[in-house]
PDB file of C-alpha atoms in Angstrom:
ATOM      1  CA  MET A1401     -51.500  78.281  17.509  1.00  0.00           C
ATOM      2  CA  THR A1402     -53.708  78.623  20.566  1.00  0.00           C
ATOM      3  CA  ASP A1403     -54.452  82.311  20.952  1.00  0.00           C
ATOM      4  CA  ALA A1404     -54.575  82.200  24.737  1.00  0.00           C
ATOM      5  CA  ILE A1405     -51.077  80.745  25.025  1.00  0.00           C
ATOM      6  CA  ARG A1406     -48.158  83.108  24.575  1.00  0.00           C
ATOM      7  CA  PRO A1407     -45.649  81.497  22.209  1.00  0.00           C
ATOM      8  CA  LEU A1408     -42.012  80.833  23.013  1.00  0.00           C
ATOM      9  CA  ILE A1409     -39.223  80.839  20.448  1.00  0.00           C
ATOM     10  CA  ALA A1410     -36.221  79.154  22.058  1.00  0.00           C
ATOM     11  CA  GLY A1411     -32.865  78.762  20.337  1.00  0.00           C
ATOM     12  CA  ASN A1412     -30.743  75.727  21.200  1.00  0.00           C
ATOM     13  CA  TRP A1413     -27.156  76.499  20.224  1.00  0.00           C
ATOM     14  CA  LYS A1414     -26.039  72.962  21.152  1.00  0.00           C
ATOM     15  CA  MET A1415     -22.217  72.617  21.198  1.00  0.00           C
ATOM     16  CA  ASN A1416     -21.690  75.794  19.213  1.00  0.00           C
ATOM     17  CA  GLY A1417     -20.531  79.229  20.266  1.00  0.00           C
ATOM     18  CA  LEU A1418     -17.365  80.952  21.459  1.00  0.00           C
ATOM     19  CA  LYS A1419     -16.824  84.381  22.977  1.00  0.00           C
ATOM     20  CA  GLU A1420     -17.129  85.872  19.513  1.00  0.00           C
ATOM     21  CA  SER A1421     -20.757  84.695  19.487  1.00  0.00           C
ATOM     22  CA  ILE A1422     -21.575  87.559  21.848  1.00  0.00           C
ATOM     23  CA  GLY A1423     -21.684  89.760  18.762  1.00  0.00           C
ATOM     24  CA  GLU A1424     -24.363  87.619  17.139  1.00  0.00           C
ATOM     25  CA  PHE A1425     -26.381  87.660  20.341  1.00  0.00           C
ATOM     26  CA  SER A1426     -26.040  91.436  20.541  1.00  0.00           C
ATOM     27  CA  GLN A1427     -27.489  91.624  17.039  1.00  0.00           C
ATOM     28  CA  MET A1428     -30.468  89.619  18.230  1.00  0.00           C
ATOM     29  CA  MET A1429     -31.065  92.109  21.002  1.00  0.00           C
ATOM     30  CA  SER A1430     -30.686  95.154  18.781  1.00  0.00           C
ATOM     31  CA  GLY A1431     -32.805  93.668  15.994  1.00  0.00           C
ATOM     32  CA  GLN A1432     -35.678  92.240  18.019  1.00  0.00           C
ATOM     33  CA  GLY A1433     -37.722  95.442  17.839  1.00  0.00           C
ATOM     34  CA  ASP A1434     -41.216  94.736  19.096  1.00  0.00           C
ATOM     35  CA  LEU A1435     -41.103  90.972  18.473  1.00  0.00           C
ATOM     36  CA  TRP A1436     -41.463  90.547  22.231  1.00  0.00           C
ATOM     37  CA  ARG A1437     -45.063  91.600  21.793  1.00  0.00           C
ATOM     38  CA  LYS A1438     -45.625  88.433  19.736  1.00  0.00           C
ATOM     39  CA  ALA A1439     -43.597  85.895  21.668  1.00  0.00           C
ATOM     40  CA  ASP A1440     -41.150  85.199  24.446  1.00  0.00           C
ATOM     41  CA  LEU A1441     -37.607  84.862  23.096  1.00  0.00           C
ATOM     42  CA  MET A1442     -34.918  82.641  24.612  1.00  0.00           C
ATOM     43  CA  ILE A1443     -31.409  81.529  23.724  1.00  0.00           C
ATOM     44  CA  CYS A1444     -29.878  78.412  25.263  1.00  0.00           C
ATOM     45  CA  PRO A1445     -26.122  78.659  24.643  1.00  0.00           C
ATOM     46  CA  PRO A1446     -23.475  76.167  25.762  1.00  0.00           C
ATOM     47  CA  ALA A1447     -22.720  76.283  29.475  1.00  0.00           C
ATOM     48  CA  THR A1448     -19.566  78.314  28.841  1.00  0.00           C
ATOM     49  CA  LEU A1449     -21.640  81.263  27.618  1.00  0.00           C
ATOM     50  CA  VAL A1450     -24.662  81.191  29.927  1.00  0.00           C
ATOM     51  CA  MET A1451     -23.364  83.764  32.392  1.00  0.00           C
ATOM     52  CA  THR A1452     -21.845  85.969  29.690  1.00  0.00           C
ATOM     53  CA  LEU A1453     -25.051  86.162  27.667  1.00  0.00           C
ATOM     54  CA  ALA A1454     -27.175  86.528  30.804  1.00  0.00           C
ATOM     55  CA  VAL A1455     -25.169  89.621  31.711  1.00  0.00           C
ATOM     56  CA  VAL A1456     -25.402  91.012  28.190  1.00  0.00           C
ATOM     57  CA  ALA A1457     -29.164  90.322  28.155  1.00  0.00           C
ATOM     58  CA  VAL A1458     -29.909  92.308  31.316  1.00  0.00           C
ATOM     59  CA  GLY A1459     -32.626  94.810  30.501  1.00  0.00           C
ATOM     60  CA  SER A1460     -33.557  93.120  27.227  1.00  0.00           C
ATOM     61  CA  LYS A1461     -36.530  90.921  26.370  1.00  0.00           C
ATOM     62  CA  ILE A1462     -34.419  87.862  25.553  1.00  0.00           C
ATOM     63  CA  GLN A1463     -34.177  85.173  28.229  1.00  0.00           C
ATOM     64  CA  ILE A1464     -31.242  82.815  28.673  1.00  0.00           C
ATOM     65  CA  GLY A1465     -31.595  79.082  29.220  1.00  0.00           C
ATOM     66  CA  ALA A1466     -29.292  76.096  29.656  1.00  0.00           C
ATOM     67  CA  GLN A1467     -29.128  72.880  27.657  1.00  0.00           C
ATOM     68  CA  ASP A1468     -28.880  70.273  30.408  1.00  0.00           C
ATOM     69  CA  CYS A1469     -28.262  69.831  34.120  1.00  0.00           C
ATOM     70  CA  HIS A1470     -27.427  67.169  36.669  1.00  0.00           C
ATOM     71  CA  ALA A1471     -30.280  65.892  38.804  1.00  0.00           C
ATOM     72  CA  LYS A1472     -28.470  66.662  42.058  1.00  0.00           C
ATOM     73  CA  ALA A1473     -27.968  70.145  43.500  1.00  0.00           C
ATOM     74  CA  SER A1474     -24.298  69.534  44.348  1.00  0.00           C
ATOM     75  CA  GLY A1475     -21.830  66.803  45.145  1.00  0.00           C
ATOM     76  CA  ALA A1476     -19.099  64.591  43.745  1.00  0.00           C
ATOM     77  CA  HIS A1477     -20.111  64.734  40.090  1.00  0.00           C
ATOM     78  CA  THR A1478     -17.017  65.870  38.232  1.00  0.00           C
ATOM     79  CA  GLY A1479     -17.772  67.773  35.062  1.00  0.00           C
ATOM     80  CA  ASP A1480     -21.493  68.112  35.759  1.00  0.00           C
ATOM     81  CA  LEU A1481     -23.449  71.285  36.414  1.00  0.00           C
ATOM     82  CA  SER A1482     -26.524  71.621  38.605  1.00  0.00           C
ATOM     83  CA  ALA A1483     -29.714  73.529  37.936  1.00  0.00           C
ATOM     84  CA  GLU A1484     -28.851  75.729  40.902  1.00  0.00           C
ATOM     85  CA  MET A1485     -25.581  76.673  39.216  1.00  0.00           C
ATOM     86  CA  PHE A1486     -27.402  77.750  36.070  1.00  0.00           C
ATOM     87  CA  ALA A1487     -29.903  79.725  38.129  1.00  0.00           C
ATOM     88  CA  ASP A1488     -26.956  81.395  39.820  1.00  0.00           C
ATOM     89  CA  LEU A1489     -25.592  82.365  36.390  1.00  0.00           C
ATOM     90  CA  GLY A1490     -28.861  84.007  35.354  1.00  0.00           C
ATOM     91  CA  ALA A1491     -30.631  81.258  33.407  1.00  0.00           C
ATOM     92  CA  SER A1492     -34.415  81.069  33.542  1.00  0.00           C
ATOM     93  CA  ALA A1493     -34.957  77.634  31.972  1.00  0.00           C
ATOM     94  CA  ILE A1494     -33.226  74.340  31.210  1.00  0.00           C
ATOM     95  CA  ILE A1495     -33.724  71.996  28.276  1.00  0.00           C
ATOM     96  CA  VAL A1496     -33.983  68.400  29.501  1.00  0.00           C
ATOM     97  CA  GLY A1497     -34.351  65.154  27.598  1.00  0.00           C
ATOM     98  CA  HIS A1498     -33.219  66.393  24.200  1.00  0.00           C
ATOM     99  CA  SER A1499     -32.956  63.450  21.803  1.00  0.00           C
ATOM    100  CA  GLU A1500     -29.225  64.015  21.498  1.00  0.00           C
ATOM    101  CA  ARG A1501     -28.870  63.583  25.262  1.00  0.00           C
ATOM    102  CA  ARG A1502     -31.096  60.509  25.175  1.00  0.00           C
ATOM    103  CA  ALA A1503     -29.086  58.983  22.321  1.00  0.00           C
ATOM    104  CA  ASP A1504     -25.538  60.111  23.132  1.00  0.00           C
ATOM    105  CA  HIS A1505     -25.722  59.702  26.909  1.00  0.00           C
ATOM    106  CA  GLY A1506     -28.354  57.016  27.315  1.00  0.00           C
ATOM    107  CA  GLU A1507     -30.734  59.239  29.259  1.00  0.00           C
ATOM    108  CA  THR A1508     -33.946  57.441  30.148  1.00  0.00           C
ATOM    109  CA  ASP A1509     -37.345  58.951  30.813  1.00  0.00           C
ATOM    110  CA  ALA A1510     -36.667  58.494  34.531  1.00  0.00           C
ATOM    111  CA  VAL A1511     -33.447  60.498  34.274  1.00  0.00           C
ATOM    112  CA  VAL A1512     -35.207  63.223  32.314  1.00  0.00           C
ATOM    113  CA  ARG A1513     -37.926  63.383  34.952  1.00  0.00           C
ATOM    114  CA  GLN A1514     -35.310  63.832  37.682  1.00  0.00           C
ATOM    115  CA  LYS A1515     -33.678  66.637  35.714  1.00  0.00           C
ATOM    116  CA  ALA A1516     -37.030  68.360  35.212  1.00  0.00           C
ATOM    117  CA  GLN A1517     -37.575  68.193  38.969  1.00  0.00           C
ATOM    118  CA  ALA A1518     -34.077  69.624  39.457  1.00  0.00           C
ATOM    119  CA  ALA A1519     -34.969  72.582  37.259  1.00  0.00           C
ATOM    120  CA  TRP A1520     -38.056  73.226  39.379  1.00  0.00           C
ATOM    121  CA  ARG A1521     -36.019  72.884  42.551  1.00  0.00           C
ATOM    122  CA  ALA A1522     -33.818  75.713  41.322  1.00  0.00           C
ATOM    123  CA  GLY A1523     -36.821  77.832  40.344  1.00  0.00           C
ATOM    124  CA  LEU A1524     -36.314  77.308  36.616  1.00  0.00           C
ATOM    125  CA  VAL A1525     -38.637  76.213  33.818  1.00  0.00           C
ATOM    126  CA  ALA A1526     -38.050  72.715  32.418  1.00  0.00           C
ATOM    127  CA  ILE A1527     -38.266  72.441  28.629  1.00  0.00           C
ATOM    128  CA  VAL A1528     -38.931  68.711  28.277  1.00  0.00           C
ATOM    129  CA  CYS A1529     -38.180  67.203  24.856  1.00  0.00           C
ATOM    130  CA  ILE A1530     -39.903  64.190  23.315  1.00  0.00           C
ATOM    131  CA  GLY A1531     -39.937  62.697  19.831  1.00  0.00           C
ATOM    132  CA  GLU A1532     -39.736  59.561  17.731  1.00  0.00           C
ATOM    133  CA  THR A1533     -36.980  58.185  15.515  1.00  0.00           C
ATOM    134  CA  GLN A1534     -37.396  57.449  11.807  1.00  0.00           C
ATOM    135  CA  ALA A1535     -37.690  53.729  12.515  1.00  0.00           C
ATOM    136  CA  GLN A1536     -40.393  54.311  15.112  1.00  0.00           C
ATOM    137  CA  ARG A1537     -42.253  56.592  12.748  1.00  0.00           C
ATOM    138  CA  ASP A1538     -42.044  54.066   9.915  1.00  0.00           C
ATOM    139  CA  ALA A1539     -43.431  51.441  12.281  1.00  0.00           C
ATOM    140  CA  GLY A1540     -46.427  53.650  13.104  1.00  0.00           C
ATOM    141  CA  GLN A1541     -45.307  54.103  16.698  1.00  0.00           C
ATOM    142  CA  THR A1542     -45.099  57.917  16.837  1.00  0.00           C
ATOM    143  CA  LEU A1543     -47.990  58.458  19.234  1.00  0.00           C
ATOM    144  CA  ASP A1544     -47.096  55.469  21.400  1.00  0.00           C
ATOM    145  CA  VAL A1545     -43.512  56.684  21.748  1.00  0.00           C
ATOM    146  CA  CYS A1546     -44.512  60.269  22.497  1.00  0.00           C
ATOM    147  CA  GLY A1547     -47.142  59.146  24.981  1.00  0.00           C
ATOM    148  CA  ALA A1548     -44.675  56.952  26.827  1.00  0.00           C
ATOM    149  CA  GLN A1549     -42.055  59.715  26.919  1.00  0.00           C
ATOM    150  CA  LEU A1550     -44.583  62.204  28.255  1.00  0.00           C
ATOM    151  CA  ALA A1551     -45.709  59.789  30.967  1.00  0.00           C
ATOM    152  CA  GLY A1552     -42.164  58.949  31.995  1.00  0.00           C
ATOM    153  CA  SER A1553     -40.453  62.310  31.599  1.00  0.00           C
ATOM    154  CA  LEU A1554     -42.976  64.771  33.057  1.00  0.00           C
ATOM    155  CA  PRO A1555     -43.082  64.833  36.862  1.00  0.00           C
ATOM    156  CA  ASP A1556     -46.348  64.978  38.738  1.00  0.00           C
ATOM    157  CA  GLY A1557     -47.406  68.484  39.606  1.00  0.00           C
ATOM    158  CA  ALA A1558     -46.303  70.042  36.330  1.00  0.00           C
ATOM    159  CA  THR A1559     -47.877  73.417  35.631  1.00  0.00           C
ATOM    160  CA  SER A1560     -48.045  75.759  32.673  1.00  0.00           C
ATOM    161  CA  THR A1561     -45.470  78.005  34.334  1.00  0.00           C
ATOM    162  CA  SER A1562     -43.015  75.237  35.283  1.00  0.00           C
ATOM    163  CA  VAL A1563     -42.985  73.113  32.128  1.00  0.00           C
ATOM    164  CA  VAL A1564     -42.747  73.554  28.391  1.00  0.00           C
ATOM    165  CA  VAL A1565     -43.042  70.478  26.173  1.00  0.00           C
ATOM    166  CA  ALA A1566     -41.012  70.372  22.967  1.00  0.00           C
ATOM    167  CA  TYR A1567     -41.950  67.849  20.278  1.00  0.00           C
ATOM    168  CA  GLU A1568     -38.923  67.153  18.113  1.00  0.00           C
ATOM    169  CA  PRO A1569     -39.155  64.236  15.706  1.00  0.00           C
ATOM    170  CA  VAL A1570     -35.609  62.896  15.864  1.00  0.00           C
ATOM    171  CA  TRP A1571     -35.473  62.265  12.122  1.00  0.00           C
ATOM    172  CA  ALA A1572     -36.175  65.945  11.411  1.00  0.00           C
ATOM    173  CA  ILE A1573     -33.441  67.429  13.626  1.00  0.00           C
ATOM    174  CA  GLY A1574     -30.708  68.978  11.512  1.00  0.00           C
ATOM    175  CA  THR A1575     -31.731  67.017   8.419  1.00  0.00           C
ATOM    176  CA  GLY A1576     -33.726  69.625   6.574  1.00  0.00           C
ATOM    177  CA  LEU A1577     -36.698  67.266   6.698  1.00  0.00           C
ATOM    178  CA  THR A1578     -39.906  68.504   8.277  1.00  0.00           C
ATOM    179  CA  PRO A1579     -43.175  66.653   8.937  1.00  0.00           C
ATOM    180  CA  THR A1580     -46.202  67.952   7.096  1.00  0.00           C
ATOM    181  CA  ALA A1581     -48.416  70.452   8.888  1.00  0.00           C
ATOM    182  CA  LYS A1582     -51.030  67.704   9.123  1.00  0.00           C
ATOM    183  CA  ASP A1583     -48.552  65.338  10.802  1.00  0.00           C
ATOM    184  CA  ILE A1584     -47.500  68.005  13.296  1.00  0.00           C
ATOM    185  CA  GLU A1585     -51.105  68.889  14.033  1.00  0.00           C
ATOM    186  CA  GLN A1586     -51.894  65.258  14.801  1.00  0.00           C
ATOM    187  CA  VAL A1587     -48.996  64.847  17.226  1.00  0.00           C
ATOM    188  CA  HIS A1588     -49.523  68.189  18.955  1.00  0.00           C
ATOM    189  CA  ALA A1589     -53.246  67.461  19.365  1.00  0.00           C
ATOM    190  CA  PHE A1590     -52.298  64.129  20.936  1.00  0.00           C
ATOM    191  CA  ILE A1591     -49.849  65.829  23.291  1.00  0.00           C
ATOM    192  CA  ARG A1592     -52.437  68.428  24.275  1.00  0.00           C
ATOM    193  CA  GLU A1593     -55.040  65.769  24.999  1.00  0.00           C
ATOM    194  CA  ASN A1594     -52.486  63.837  27.036  1.00  0.00           C
ATOM    195  CA  LEU A1595     -51.536  66.918  29.059  1.00  0.00           C
ATOM    196  CA  ILE A1596     -55.160  67.815  29.765  1.00  0.00           C
ATOM    197  CA  GLN A1597     -55.990  64.292  30.858  1.00  0.00           C
ATOM    198  CA  ARG A1598     -53.116  64.263  33.321  1.00  0.00           C
ATOM    199  CA  PHE A1599     -52.854  67.877  34.441  1.00  0.00           C
ATOM    200  CA  LYS A1600     -56.425  69.099  33.833  1.00  0.00           C
ATOM    201  CA  GLY A1601     -56.670  72.865  33.387  1.00  0.00           C
ATOM    202  CA  GLU A1602     -52.909  73.343  33.586  1.00  0.00           C
ATOM    203  CA  GLY A1603     -52.498  70.958  30.670  1.00  0.00           C
ATOM    204  CA  SER A1604     -54.671  73.163  28.503  1.00  0.00           C
ATOM    205  CA  LYS A1605     -52.317  76.097  29.107  1.00  0.00           C
ATOM    206  CA  MET A1606     -48.920  74.405  28.735  1.00  0.00           C
ATOM    207  CA  ARG A1607     -46.802  75.507  25.821  1.00  0.00           C
ATOM    208  CA  ILE A1608     -46.041  72.832  23.235  1.00  0.00           C
ATOM    209  CA  LEU A1609     -43.152  73.766  20.968  1.00  0.00           C
ATOM    210  CA  TYR A1610     -42.282  72.194  17.639  1.00  0.00           C
ATOM    211  CA  GLY A1611     -38.644  71.538  16.836  1.00  0.00           C
ATOM    212  CA  GLY A1612     -36.869  69.963  13.888  1.00  0.00           C
ATOM    213  CA  SER A1613     -35.475  71.890  10.913  1.00  0.00           C
ATOM    214  CA  VAL A1614     -37.389  75.053  11.814  1.00  0.00           C
ATOM    215  CA  LYS A1615     -36.249  77.906   9.581  1.00  0.00           C
ATOM    216  CA  PRO A1616     -37.505  81.283   8.354  1.00  0.00           C
ATOM    217  CA  SER A1617     -39.028  79.752   5.231  1.00  0.00           C
ATOM    218  CA  ASN A1618     -41.364  77.419   7.143  1.00  0.00           C
ATOM    219  CA  ALA A1619     -41.852  79.277  10.425  1.00  0.00           C
ATOM    220  CA  THR A1620     -45.101  81.024   9.515  1.00  0.00           C
ATOM    221  CA  GLU A1621     -46.717  77.775   8.381  1.00  0.00           C
ATOM    222  CA  LEU A1622     -45.533  75.884  11.455  1.00  0.00           C
ATOM    223  CA  MET A1623     -46.648  78.573  13.895  1.00  0.00           C
ATOM    224  CA  ALA A1624     -50.141  78.492  12.382  1.00  0.00           C
ATOM    225  CA  VAL A1625     -50.660  74.808  13.230  1.00  0.00           C
ATOM    226  CA  PRO A1626     -53.151  74.298  16.092  1.00  0.00           C
ATOM    227  CA  ASN A1627     -51.475  73.584  19.445  1.00  0.00           C
ATOM    228  CA  VAL A1628     -48.078  74.745  18.204  1.00  0.00           C
ATOM    229  CA  ASN A1629     -47.137  77.372  20.770  1.00  0.00           C
ATOM    230  CA  GLY A1630     -43.707  78.253  19.468  1.00  0.00           C
ATOM    231  CA  ALA A1631     -40.523  76.529  18.383  1.00  0.00           C
ATOM    232  CA  LEU A1632     -37.324  74.989  19.694  1.00  0.00           C
ATOM    233  CA  VAL A1633     -34.876  76.104  17.032  1.00  0.00           C
ATOM    234  CA  GLY A1634     -31.516  74.465  16.388  1.00  0.00           C
ATOM    235  CA  GLY A1635     -29.069  75.611  13.730  1.00  0.00           C
ATOM    236  CA  ALA A1636     -31.164  78.559  12.597  1.00  0.00           C
ATOM    237  CA  SER A1637     -30.851  80.117  16.059  1.00  0.00           C
ATOM    238  CA  LEU A1638     -27.121  80.654  15.570  1.00  0.00           C
ATOM    239  CA  LYS A1639     -27.790  83.568  13.218  1.00  0.00           C
ATOM    240  CA  ALA A1640     -29.595  86.650  14.495  1.00  0.00           C
ATOM    241  CA  THR A1641     -31.382  87.276  11.194  1.00  0.00           C
ATOM    242  CA  ASP A1642     -32.713  83.712  10.988  1.00  0.00           C
ATOM    243  CA  PHE A1643     -33.747  83.510  14.638  1.00  0.00           C
ATOM    244  CA  LEU A1644     -35.584  86.826  14.525  1.00  0.00           C
ATOM    245  CA  ALA A1645     -37.248  85.907  11.216  1.00  0.00           C
ATOM    246  CA  ILE A1646     -38.581  82.731  12.809  1.00  0.00           C
ATOM    247  CA  ALA A1647     -39.951  84.716  15.731  1.00  0.00           C
ATOM    248  CA  ALA A1648     -41.583  87.076  13.245  1.00  0.00           C
ATOM    249  CA  GLY A1649     -43.526  84.066  11.941  1.00  0.00           C
ATOM    250  CA  CYS A1650     -45.655  84.009  15.088  1.00  0.00           C
ATOM    251  CA  PRO A1651     -49.183  85.305  14.460  1.00  0.00           C
TER     252      PRO A1651
END
């Protein structure tokens, strides 16, 4: 992990969580201790809980994010939610381009770019996800795929305070499979080089998270990989003990 870059441990609850989940979140707040000295902590609950958790989190060190947004600020888009709406609820960031959105909803790089710009428009950080499928990995296309997604999904003018990049190999999400530290190092080094080439000094400061079957048992090893500046955690973020243990893995 790059010493100069403050890590971020972000939990993506996906389509999980009811009102009773407030108790689990409260345990995260009460159990975080001085982990905030090591890393920024964030939970991205389903839209139904964003405002509730944002209110509960007032005065704590845990930020609240959203999982998706519409590209427009308002309008005739039944069922959609804008970045401005999430900002109004107390969110500080929005995940865009998660592989599940790309696969389940056919989101293209162009759509992801528009959503990242929407997050900025609302004053929020865009957590932009990229990653290859198993078939693409087997075909030796990992770097080509990630490079193309970075080029297409990141808007011009990205800065280290407006964007976080999350590398999530699709085949490792929720499967229990994790790339080797060497594999992750290679991809994160490629991403860093790509960001520096395009965004110069800002690219050297952008946070690059790893995501994909991150858990307490592998967090310390993952966080020690060069250019890994934190994690985007899925299932393990649903339990306070697991989420906090992962955060404790930061150097």
